[in-house]
Coordinates of C-alpha atoms and ligand atoms in Angstrom, one line a residue:
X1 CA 112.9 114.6 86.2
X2 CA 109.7 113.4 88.0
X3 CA 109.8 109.5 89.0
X4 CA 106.3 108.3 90.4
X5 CA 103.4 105.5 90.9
X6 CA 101.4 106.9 87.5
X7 CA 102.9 107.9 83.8
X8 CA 100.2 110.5 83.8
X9 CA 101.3 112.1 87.5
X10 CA 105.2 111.7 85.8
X11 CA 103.9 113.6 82.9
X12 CA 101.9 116.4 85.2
X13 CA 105.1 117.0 87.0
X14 CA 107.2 117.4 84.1
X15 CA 104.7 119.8 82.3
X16 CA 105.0 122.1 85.3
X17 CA 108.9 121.9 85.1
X18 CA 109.1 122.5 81.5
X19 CA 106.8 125.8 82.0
X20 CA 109.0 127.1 84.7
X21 CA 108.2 125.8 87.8
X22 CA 110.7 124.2 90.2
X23 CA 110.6 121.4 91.9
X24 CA 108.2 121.9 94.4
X25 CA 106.1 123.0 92.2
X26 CA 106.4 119.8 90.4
X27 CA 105.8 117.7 93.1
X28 CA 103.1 119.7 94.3
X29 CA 101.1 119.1 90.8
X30 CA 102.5 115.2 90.8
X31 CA 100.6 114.9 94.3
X32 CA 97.3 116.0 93.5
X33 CA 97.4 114.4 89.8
X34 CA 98.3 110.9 92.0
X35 CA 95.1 111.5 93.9
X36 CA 93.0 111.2 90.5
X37 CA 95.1 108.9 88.4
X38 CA 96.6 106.6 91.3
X39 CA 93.8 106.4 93.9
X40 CA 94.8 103.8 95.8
X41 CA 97.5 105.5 97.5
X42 CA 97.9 109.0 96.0
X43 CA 95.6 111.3 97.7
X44 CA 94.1 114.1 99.1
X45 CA 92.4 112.3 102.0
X46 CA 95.5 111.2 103.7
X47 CA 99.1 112.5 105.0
X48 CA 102.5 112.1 104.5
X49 CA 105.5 113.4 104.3
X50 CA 108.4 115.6 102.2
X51 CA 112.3 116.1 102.6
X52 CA 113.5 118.9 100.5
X53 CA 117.1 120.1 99.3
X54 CA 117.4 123.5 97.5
X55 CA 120.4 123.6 95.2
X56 CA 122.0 125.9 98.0
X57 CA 122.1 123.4 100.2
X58 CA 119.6 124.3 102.7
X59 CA 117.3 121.7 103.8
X60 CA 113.9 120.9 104.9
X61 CA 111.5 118.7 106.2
X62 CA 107.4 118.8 106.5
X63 CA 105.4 116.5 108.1
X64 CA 101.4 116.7 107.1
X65 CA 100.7 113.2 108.8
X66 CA 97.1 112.6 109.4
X67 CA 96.0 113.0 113.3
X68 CA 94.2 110.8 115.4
X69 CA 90.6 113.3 115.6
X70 CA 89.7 114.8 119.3
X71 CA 87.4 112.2 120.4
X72 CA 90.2 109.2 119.5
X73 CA 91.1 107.1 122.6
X74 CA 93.5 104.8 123.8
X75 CA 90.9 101.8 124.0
X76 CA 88.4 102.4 121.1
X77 CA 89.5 99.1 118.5
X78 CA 89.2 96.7 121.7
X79 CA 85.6 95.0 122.5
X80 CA 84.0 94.2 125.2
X81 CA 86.4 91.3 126.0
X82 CA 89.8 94.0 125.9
X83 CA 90.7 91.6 122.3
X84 CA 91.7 94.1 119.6
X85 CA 89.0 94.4 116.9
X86 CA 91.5 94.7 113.6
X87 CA 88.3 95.5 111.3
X88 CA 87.3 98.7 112.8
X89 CA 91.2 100.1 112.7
X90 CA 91.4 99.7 109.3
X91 CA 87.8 99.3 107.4
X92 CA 85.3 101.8 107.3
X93 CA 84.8 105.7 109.1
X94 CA 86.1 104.3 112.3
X95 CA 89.7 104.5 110.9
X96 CA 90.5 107.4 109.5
X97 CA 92.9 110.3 111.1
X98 CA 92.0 113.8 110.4
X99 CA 93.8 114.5 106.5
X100 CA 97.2 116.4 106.1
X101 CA 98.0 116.3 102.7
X102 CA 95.4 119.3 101.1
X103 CA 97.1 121.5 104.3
X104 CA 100.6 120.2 103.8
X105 CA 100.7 120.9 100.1
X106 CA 99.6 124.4 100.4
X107 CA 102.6 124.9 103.5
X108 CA 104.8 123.3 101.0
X109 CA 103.5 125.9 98.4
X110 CA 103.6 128.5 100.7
X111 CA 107.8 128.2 101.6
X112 CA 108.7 127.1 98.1
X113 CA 106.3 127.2 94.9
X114 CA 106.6 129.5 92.2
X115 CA 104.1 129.4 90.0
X116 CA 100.5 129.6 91.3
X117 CA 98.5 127.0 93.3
X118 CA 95.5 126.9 90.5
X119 CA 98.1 126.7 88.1
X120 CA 99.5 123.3 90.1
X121 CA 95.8 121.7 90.7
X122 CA 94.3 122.5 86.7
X123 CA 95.8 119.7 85.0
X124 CA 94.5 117.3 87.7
X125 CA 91.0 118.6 87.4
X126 CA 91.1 118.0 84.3
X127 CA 91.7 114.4 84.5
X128 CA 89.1 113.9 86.9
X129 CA 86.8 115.9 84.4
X130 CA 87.6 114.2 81.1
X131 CA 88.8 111.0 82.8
X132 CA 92.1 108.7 82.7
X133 CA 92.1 105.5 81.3
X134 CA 93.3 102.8 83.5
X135 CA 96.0 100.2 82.8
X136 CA 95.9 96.6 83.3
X137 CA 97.7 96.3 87.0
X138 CA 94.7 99.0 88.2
X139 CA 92.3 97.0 86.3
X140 CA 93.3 93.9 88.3
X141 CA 93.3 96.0 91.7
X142 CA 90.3 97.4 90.9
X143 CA 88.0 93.6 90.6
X144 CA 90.2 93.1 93.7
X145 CA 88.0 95.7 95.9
X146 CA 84.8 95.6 94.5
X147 CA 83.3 94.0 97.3
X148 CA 85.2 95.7 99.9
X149 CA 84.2 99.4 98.7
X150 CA 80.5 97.7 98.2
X151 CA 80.5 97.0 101.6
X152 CA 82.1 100.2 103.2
X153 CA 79.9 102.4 100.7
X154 CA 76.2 104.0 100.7
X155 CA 76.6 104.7 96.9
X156 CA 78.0 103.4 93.7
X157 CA 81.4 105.3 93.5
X158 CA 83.3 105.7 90.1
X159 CA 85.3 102.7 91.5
X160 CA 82.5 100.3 91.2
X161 CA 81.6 98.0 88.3
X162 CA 79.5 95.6 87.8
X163 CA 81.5 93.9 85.4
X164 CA 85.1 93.5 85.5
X165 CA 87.6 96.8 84.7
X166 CA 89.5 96.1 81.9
X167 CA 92.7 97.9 80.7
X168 CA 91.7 101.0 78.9
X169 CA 88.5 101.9 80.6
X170 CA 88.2 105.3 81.4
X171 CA 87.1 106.3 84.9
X172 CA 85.7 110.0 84.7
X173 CA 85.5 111.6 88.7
X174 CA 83.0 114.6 88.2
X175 CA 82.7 115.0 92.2
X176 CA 87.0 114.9 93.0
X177 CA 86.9 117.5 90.4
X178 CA 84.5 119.7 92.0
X179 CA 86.5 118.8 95.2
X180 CA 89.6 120.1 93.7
X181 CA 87.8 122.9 92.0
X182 CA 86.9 123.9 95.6
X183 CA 90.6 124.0 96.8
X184 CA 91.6 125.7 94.1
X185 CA 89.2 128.8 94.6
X186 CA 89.4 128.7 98.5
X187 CA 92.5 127.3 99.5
X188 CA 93.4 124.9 102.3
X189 CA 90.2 126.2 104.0
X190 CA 88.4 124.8 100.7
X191 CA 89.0 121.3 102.0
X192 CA 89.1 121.9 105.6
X193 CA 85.9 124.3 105.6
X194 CA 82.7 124.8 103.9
X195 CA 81.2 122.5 101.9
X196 CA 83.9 119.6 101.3
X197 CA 84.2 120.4 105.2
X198 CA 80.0 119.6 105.2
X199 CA 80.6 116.3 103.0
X200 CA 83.7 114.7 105.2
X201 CA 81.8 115.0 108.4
X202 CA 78.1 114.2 106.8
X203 CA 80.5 111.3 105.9
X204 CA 81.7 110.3 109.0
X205 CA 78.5 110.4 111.0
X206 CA 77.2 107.9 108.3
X207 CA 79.2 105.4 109.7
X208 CA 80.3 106.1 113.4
X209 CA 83.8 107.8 112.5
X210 CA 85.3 110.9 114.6
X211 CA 86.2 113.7 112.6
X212 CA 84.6 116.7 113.7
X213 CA 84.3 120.2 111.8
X214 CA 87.1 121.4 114.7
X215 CA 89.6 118.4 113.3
X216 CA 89.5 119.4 110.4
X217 CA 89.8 123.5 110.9
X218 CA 92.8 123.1 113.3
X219 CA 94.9 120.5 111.6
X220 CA 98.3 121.9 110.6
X221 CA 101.5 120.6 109.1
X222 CA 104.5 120.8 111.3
X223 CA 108.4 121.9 109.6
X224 CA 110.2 119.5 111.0
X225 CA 114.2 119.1 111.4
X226 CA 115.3 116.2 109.4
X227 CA 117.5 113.7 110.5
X228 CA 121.3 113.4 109.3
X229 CA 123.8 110.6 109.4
X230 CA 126.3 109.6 107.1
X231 CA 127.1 106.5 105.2
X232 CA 130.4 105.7 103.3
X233 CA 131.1 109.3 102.7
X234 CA 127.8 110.3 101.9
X235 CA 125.0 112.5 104.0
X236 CA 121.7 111.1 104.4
X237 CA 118.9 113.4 104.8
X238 CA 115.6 111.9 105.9
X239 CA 112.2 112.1 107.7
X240 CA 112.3 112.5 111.4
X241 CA 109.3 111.3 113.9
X242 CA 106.7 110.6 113.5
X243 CA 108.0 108.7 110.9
X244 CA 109.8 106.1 112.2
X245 CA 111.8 105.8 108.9
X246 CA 114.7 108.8 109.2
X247 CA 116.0 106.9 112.6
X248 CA 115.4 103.8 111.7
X249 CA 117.5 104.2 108.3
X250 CA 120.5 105.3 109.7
X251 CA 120.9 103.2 112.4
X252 CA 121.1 100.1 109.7
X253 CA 123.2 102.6 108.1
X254 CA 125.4 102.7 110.7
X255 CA 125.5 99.1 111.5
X256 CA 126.5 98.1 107.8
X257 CA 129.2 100.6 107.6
X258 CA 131.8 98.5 109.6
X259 CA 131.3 95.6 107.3
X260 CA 133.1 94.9 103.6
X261 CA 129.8 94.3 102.1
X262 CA 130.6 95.1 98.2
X263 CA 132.8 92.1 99.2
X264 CA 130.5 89.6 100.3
X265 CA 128.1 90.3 97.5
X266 CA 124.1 91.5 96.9
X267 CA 122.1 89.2 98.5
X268 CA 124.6 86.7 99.4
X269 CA 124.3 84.8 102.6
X270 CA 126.5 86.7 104.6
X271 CA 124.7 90.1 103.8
X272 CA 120.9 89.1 104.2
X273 CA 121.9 87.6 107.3
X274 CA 123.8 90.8 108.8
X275 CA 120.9 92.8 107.6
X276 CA 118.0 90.5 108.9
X277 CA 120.5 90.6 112.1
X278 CA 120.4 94.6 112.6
X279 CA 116.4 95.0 111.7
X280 CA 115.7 92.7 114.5
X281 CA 117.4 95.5 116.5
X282 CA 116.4 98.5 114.9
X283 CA 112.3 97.3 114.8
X284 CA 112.4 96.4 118.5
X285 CA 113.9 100.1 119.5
X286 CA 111.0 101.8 116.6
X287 CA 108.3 99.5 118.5
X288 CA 109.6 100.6 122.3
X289 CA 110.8 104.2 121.8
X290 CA 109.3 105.7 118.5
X291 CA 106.2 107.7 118.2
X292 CA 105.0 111.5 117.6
X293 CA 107.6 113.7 119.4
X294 CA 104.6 116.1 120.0
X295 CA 103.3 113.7 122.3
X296 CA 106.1 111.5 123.6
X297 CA 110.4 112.4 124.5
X298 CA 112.1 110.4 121.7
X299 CA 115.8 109.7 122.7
X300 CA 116.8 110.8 119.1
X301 CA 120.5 111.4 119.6
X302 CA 121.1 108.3 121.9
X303 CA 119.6 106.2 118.8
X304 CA 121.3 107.8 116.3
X305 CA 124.8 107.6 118.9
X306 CA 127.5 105.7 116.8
X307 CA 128.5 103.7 120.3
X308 CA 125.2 103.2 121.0
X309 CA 124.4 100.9 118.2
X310 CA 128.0 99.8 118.1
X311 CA 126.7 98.4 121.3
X312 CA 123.7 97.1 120.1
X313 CA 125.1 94.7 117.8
X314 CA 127.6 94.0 119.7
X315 CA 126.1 89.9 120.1
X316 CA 125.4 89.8 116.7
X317 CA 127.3 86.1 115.5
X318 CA 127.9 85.2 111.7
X319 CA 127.7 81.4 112.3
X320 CA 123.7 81.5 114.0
X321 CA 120.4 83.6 113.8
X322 CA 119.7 85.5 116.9
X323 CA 115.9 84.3 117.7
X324 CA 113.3 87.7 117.8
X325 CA 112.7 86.8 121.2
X326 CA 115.7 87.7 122.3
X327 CA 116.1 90.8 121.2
X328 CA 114.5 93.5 123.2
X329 CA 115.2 97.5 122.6
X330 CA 118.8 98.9 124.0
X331 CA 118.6 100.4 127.1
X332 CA 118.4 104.0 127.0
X333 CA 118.6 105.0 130.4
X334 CA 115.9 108.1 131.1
X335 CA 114.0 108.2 127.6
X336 CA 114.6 111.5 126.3
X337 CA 112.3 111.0 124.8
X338 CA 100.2 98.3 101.8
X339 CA 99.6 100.7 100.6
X340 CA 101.6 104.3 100.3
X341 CA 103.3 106.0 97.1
X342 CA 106.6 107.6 96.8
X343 CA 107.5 110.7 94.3
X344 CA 110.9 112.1 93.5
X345 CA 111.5 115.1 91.8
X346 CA 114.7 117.4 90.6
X347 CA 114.6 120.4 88.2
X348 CA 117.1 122.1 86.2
X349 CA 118.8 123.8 88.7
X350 CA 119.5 120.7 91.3
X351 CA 116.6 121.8 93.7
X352 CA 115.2 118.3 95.1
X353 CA 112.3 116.9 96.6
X354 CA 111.2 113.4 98.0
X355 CA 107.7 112.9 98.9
X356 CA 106.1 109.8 100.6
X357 CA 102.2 109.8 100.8
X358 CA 99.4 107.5 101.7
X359 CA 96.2 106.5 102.6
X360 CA 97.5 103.5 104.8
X361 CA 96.1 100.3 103.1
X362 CA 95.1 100.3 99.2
X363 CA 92.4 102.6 98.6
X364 CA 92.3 103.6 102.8
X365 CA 89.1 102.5 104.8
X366 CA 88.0 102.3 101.5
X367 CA 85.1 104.8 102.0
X368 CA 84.7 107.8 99.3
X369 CA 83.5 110.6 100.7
X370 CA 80.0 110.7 99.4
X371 CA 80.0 114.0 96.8
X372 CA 83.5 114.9 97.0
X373 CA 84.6 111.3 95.3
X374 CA 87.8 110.9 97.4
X375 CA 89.6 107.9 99.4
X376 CA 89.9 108.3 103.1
X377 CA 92.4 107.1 105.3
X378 CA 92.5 104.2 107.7
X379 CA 95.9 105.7 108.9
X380 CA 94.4 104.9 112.8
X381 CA 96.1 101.1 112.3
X382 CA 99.5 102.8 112.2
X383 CA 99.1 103.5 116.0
X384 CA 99.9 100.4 118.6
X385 CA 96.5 100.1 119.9
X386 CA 97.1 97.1 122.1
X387 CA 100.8 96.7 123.6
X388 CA 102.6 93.9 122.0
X389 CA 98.9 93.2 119.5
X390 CA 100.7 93.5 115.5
X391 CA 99.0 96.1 113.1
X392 CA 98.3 95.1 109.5
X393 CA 101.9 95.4 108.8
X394 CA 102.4 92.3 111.7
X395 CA 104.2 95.9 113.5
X396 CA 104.1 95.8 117.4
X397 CA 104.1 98.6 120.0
X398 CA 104.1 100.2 122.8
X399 CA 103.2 103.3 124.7
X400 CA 105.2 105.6 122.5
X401 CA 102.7 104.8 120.2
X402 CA 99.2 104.9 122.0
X403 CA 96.5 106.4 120.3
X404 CA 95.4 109.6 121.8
X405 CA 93.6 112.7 120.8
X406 CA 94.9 115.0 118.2
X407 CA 98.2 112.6 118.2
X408 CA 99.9 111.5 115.1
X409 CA 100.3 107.6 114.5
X410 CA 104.1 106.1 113.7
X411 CA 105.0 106.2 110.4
X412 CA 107.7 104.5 108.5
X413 CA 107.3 106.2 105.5
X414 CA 111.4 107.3 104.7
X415 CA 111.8 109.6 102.0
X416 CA 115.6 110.5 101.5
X417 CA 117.8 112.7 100.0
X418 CA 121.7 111.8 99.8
X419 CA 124.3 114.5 99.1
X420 CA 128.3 113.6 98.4
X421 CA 131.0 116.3 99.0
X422 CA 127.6 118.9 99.4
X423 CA 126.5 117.9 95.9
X424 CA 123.2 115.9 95.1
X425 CA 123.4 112.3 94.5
X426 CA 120.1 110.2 95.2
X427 CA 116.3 110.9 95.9
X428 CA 114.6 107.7 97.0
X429 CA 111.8 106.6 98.4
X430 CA 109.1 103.6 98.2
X431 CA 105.4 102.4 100.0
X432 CA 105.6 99.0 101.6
X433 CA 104.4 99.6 105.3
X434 CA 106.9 98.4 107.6
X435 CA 109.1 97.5 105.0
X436 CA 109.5 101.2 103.3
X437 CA 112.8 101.0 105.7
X438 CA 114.0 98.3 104.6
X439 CA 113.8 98.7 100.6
X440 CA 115.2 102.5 101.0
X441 CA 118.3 101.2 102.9
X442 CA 118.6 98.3 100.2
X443 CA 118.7 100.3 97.6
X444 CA 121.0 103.1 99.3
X445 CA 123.2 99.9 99.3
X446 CA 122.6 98.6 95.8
X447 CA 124.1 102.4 94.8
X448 CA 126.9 103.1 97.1
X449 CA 128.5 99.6 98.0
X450 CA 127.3 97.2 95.4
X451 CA 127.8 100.3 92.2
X452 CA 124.3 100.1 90.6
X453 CA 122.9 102.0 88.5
X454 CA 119.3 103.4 89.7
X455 CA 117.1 101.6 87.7
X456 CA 119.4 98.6 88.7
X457 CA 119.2 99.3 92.1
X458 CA 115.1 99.7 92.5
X459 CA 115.0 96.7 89.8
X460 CA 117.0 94.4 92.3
X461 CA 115.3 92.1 94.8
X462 CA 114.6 92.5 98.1
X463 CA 114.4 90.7 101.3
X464 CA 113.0 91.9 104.8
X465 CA 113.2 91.5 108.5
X466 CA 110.9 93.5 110.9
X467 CA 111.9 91.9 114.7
X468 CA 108.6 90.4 114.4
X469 CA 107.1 87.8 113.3
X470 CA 110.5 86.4 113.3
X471 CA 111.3 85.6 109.4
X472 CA 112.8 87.2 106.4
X473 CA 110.9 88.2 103.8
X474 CA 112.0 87.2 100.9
X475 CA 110.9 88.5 97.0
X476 CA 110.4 86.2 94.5
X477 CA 114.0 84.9 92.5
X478 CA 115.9 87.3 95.2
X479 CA 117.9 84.4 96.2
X480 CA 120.3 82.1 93.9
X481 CA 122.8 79.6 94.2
X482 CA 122.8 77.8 98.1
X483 CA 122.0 81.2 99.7
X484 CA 117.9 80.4 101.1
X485 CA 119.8 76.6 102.4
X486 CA 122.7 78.5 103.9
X487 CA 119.9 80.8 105.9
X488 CA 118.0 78.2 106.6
X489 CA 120.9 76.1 108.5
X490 CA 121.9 80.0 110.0
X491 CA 118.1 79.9 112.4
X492 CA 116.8 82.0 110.0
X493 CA 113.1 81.2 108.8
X494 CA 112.3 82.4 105.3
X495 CA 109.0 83.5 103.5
X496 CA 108.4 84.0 100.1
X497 CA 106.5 86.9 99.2
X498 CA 105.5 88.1 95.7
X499 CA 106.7 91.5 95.3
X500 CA 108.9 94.4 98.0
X501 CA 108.7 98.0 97.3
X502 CA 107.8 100.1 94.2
X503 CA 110.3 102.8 94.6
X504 CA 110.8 105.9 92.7
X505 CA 114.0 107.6 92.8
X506 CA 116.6 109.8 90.9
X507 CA 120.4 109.3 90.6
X508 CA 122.5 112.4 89.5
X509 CA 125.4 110.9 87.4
X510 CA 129.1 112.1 87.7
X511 CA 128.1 114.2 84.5
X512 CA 125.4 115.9 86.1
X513 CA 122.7 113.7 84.1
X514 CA 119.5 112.5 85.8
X515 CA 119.4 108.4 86.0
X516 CA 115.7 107.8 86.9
X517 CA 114.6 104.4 89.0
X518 CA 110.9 103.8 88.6
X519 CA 109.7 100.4 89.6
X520 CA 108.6 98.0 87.3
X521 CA 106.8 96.2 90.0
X522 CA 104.2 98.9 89.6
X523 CA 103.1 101.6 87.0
X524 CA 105.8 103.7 87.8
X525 CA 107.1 106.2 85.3
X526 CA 110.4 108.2 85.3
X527 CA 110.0 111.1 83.1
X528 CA 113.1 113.6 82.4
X529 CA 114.2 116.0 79.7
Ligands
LIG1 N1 100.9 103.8 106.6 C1 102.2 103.3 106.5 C2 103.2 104.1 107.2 O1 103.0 105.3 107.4 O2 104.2 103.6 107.6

């Protein structure tokens, strides 16, 4: 089964399954069809991440997180007057880290894949060759960002229109499918090198961005151990830094487990306000001690220590809202140190793989590289680049999370895998900026302790609290009954916000039968057979 942001991508995936591949494989093919069919997100101008479980049990984790380029430095979004200029970290050449995901595919191909690479990249190039038609949630993106890619553009992209999209056009992309024609013959090196090589830094001195020729040649994915906790009887396997996710996820984890939550009911009173209670805890420790481990000591075991964040919610009261301000991040004494897409795939034989991958905001800097007709990143805003200044996510930082050369920016991106008595139960994983953490460990929830289903469980609302600003999200009809009063008169200050997540996950049923969970708040497609 492949659950993803695009029926087509779905449909890739599964094509590549049914003639033999594995998973990775799948996922591989799902990727790069996601960067034609799903371009505000899917890509092959930005980075992400993968957590992988072969059906003997071994595990994996890869990080191909875009880089902040060599001549990137701490101070280059503030003016003249030290204020933090938001624009230039997240709109135009300025803002774009150095791509991971062409290299981290290949590395991902390279430990796992079976059939070959041009095999994995034809179908795509097709649909950038014949074109895709779109549906009526891209159409309404699209008139959306007309302005904003006029703007950030020398030349008229296949994005722009002059009239409106409509469901059903057809958007042909001649230059991505030279781009991936290019890849396919050459490799990694034909994105990092030679002529796409040519086009991204012809690009970038267009418009005063920092990618050099050497970025590109030296970037590398890094294997990275993932991060393990348990919950309830069940392993969680997830991304570890610089994704903030992995850490992140099981310390709510841990903090729920003490409590009779199937008891108190989804989304009552008493369970939004103990988790809005432990994310005011776990987002100040992400915003004090999280960042790229290459870079910075992160005290991984002391935050993943049960007595540690037994500690740290310790003060937590069921009859008032703490206030943001005063939470601050535990004490660890000497510091060891909107728009993504998720895909979840699992193949005949168990083998598993979770994906999360972006460009940072819908459609990235929105810049196309002029003659290889792909999104870049404006994955630069996901570093802290004034202390205590919120990103476009309202995230705050600190040192951990400074921009510096060749340095990866925090993540929060959290694909999981969860295993029960060494068997394979869930894949899960969503966009959402800061609140990817919060959806994955809702839904986690809405599985183990509240016995959903998965297309229940990705269906269900969701609410979310990120330290600051100091509120709960909440989606649209997520609360019923007296439950947004009973927060209220709790201190906690609610906003209504349209839509949380768009997850795409798999649930393996006692029988062994694949329950996909593909969000109807989006396109998303859950194809199995
Ligand atoms: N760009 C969103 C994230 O990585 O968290």
């Amino acid at each position: 089964m492949v659950s993803s942001a695009h029926p087509l991508a779905s449909a890739v995936g599964l094509d590549v399954m049914k003639n033999g591949g594995n998973a990775i494989d799948a996922a591989i093919a799902t990727h790069f069809a996601l960067a034609v069919v799903y371009p505000q997100a899917g890509n092959i101008g930005g980075g992400g991440f993968a957590v992988i479980r072969m059906n003997d049990g071994t595990i994996s984790s890869l990080d191909f997180r875009e880089k902040a380029p060599a001549l990137a430095h701490r101070e280059m979004y503030l003016n003249a007057d030290g204020q933090l200029d938001n624009l230039l970290s997240t709109h135009g050449h300025m803002a774009t880290g150095v791509p991971g995901a062409v290299d981290g595919m290949f590395a991902l191909h390279q430990k796992y894949g079976t059939l070959p690479m041009a095999e994995l990249i034809e179908p795509s190039i097709k649909m950038a060759q014949r074109g895709y038609a779109i549906t009526p949630l891209a159409a309404e993106l699209l008139n959306t960002k007309q302005e904003e890619f006029q703007t950030h553009n020398r030349w008229s992209t296949p994005y722009h229109s002059d009239q409106n999209w409509q469901a059903g056009d057809t958007i042909t992309q001649p230059d991505l499918a030279q781009t991936l024609e290019h890849i396919q013959t050459n490799g990694r090196n034909g994105f990092y090198e030679g002529i796409v090589a040519d086009q991204i830094v012809a690009e970038m001195q267009s418009g005063n961005g920092l990618i050099s020729y050497a970025d590109l040649k030296n970037y590398q994915s890094v294997w990275r151990k993932p991060i393990i906790g348990n919950y309830r009887g069940h392993q969680i396997i997830s991304m570890a830094p610089p994704s903030s996710g992995g850490i992140a996820l099981i310390q709510l984890l841990q903090g729920t487990e003490g409590y009779p939550i199937a008891d108190w009911g989804h989304n009552s009173t008493k369970t939004i306000h103990l988790m809005a209670e432990l994310e005011k805890r776990v987002y100040a420790d992400r915003a004090t001690y999280l960042g790229d481990p290459d870079f910075v000591d992160i005290p991984v075991n002391q935050l993943l220590d049960s007595l540690y964040n037994q500690q740290r919610y310790a003060d937590i009261s069921f009859d008032k809202a703490t206030p943001s301000e005063l939470v601050s991040a535990g004490e660890i004494p000497s510091s060891e140190s909107p728009e993504t897409t998720h895909l979840s795939v699992v193949d005949a034989d168990g083998n598993a793989v979770a994906i999360t991958t972006t460009l940072n905001s819908s459609f990235g800097n929105k810049v196309m590289v002029k003659g290889a007709g792909f999104f870049l990143n404006n994955e630069m805003d996901d570093f802290s680049s004034k202390p205590g200044v919120p990103n476009q996510f309202g995230l705050i930082g600190g040192d951990a999370n400074a921009i510096a050369p060749h340095k990866r920016m925090l993540s929060s991106m959290t694909p999981t895998i969860v295993t029960k008595n060494g068997k394979l139960k869930m894949v899960v994983g969503t966009p959402g900026g800061s609140t990817i953490i919060t959806s994955v460990y809702q839904t986690l929830l809405n599985v183990i302790d509240f016995d959903m289903g998965m297309q229940e469980a990705v269906h269900a609302k969701k609410v979310h609290h990120q330290w600051y600003p100091d509120e709960i999200r909440v989606e649209t009809d997520a609360l019923t009954g007296s439950v947004e009063t009973d927060l209220e008169q709790l201190g906690h200050q609610l906003r209504m916000t349209d839509k949380i997540g768009r997850m795409d996950c798999i649930l393996v049923l006692p029988d062994g039968r694949l329950e996909g969970g593909a969000d109807p708040r989006g396109d998303n497609t859950a194809l199995g057979y």
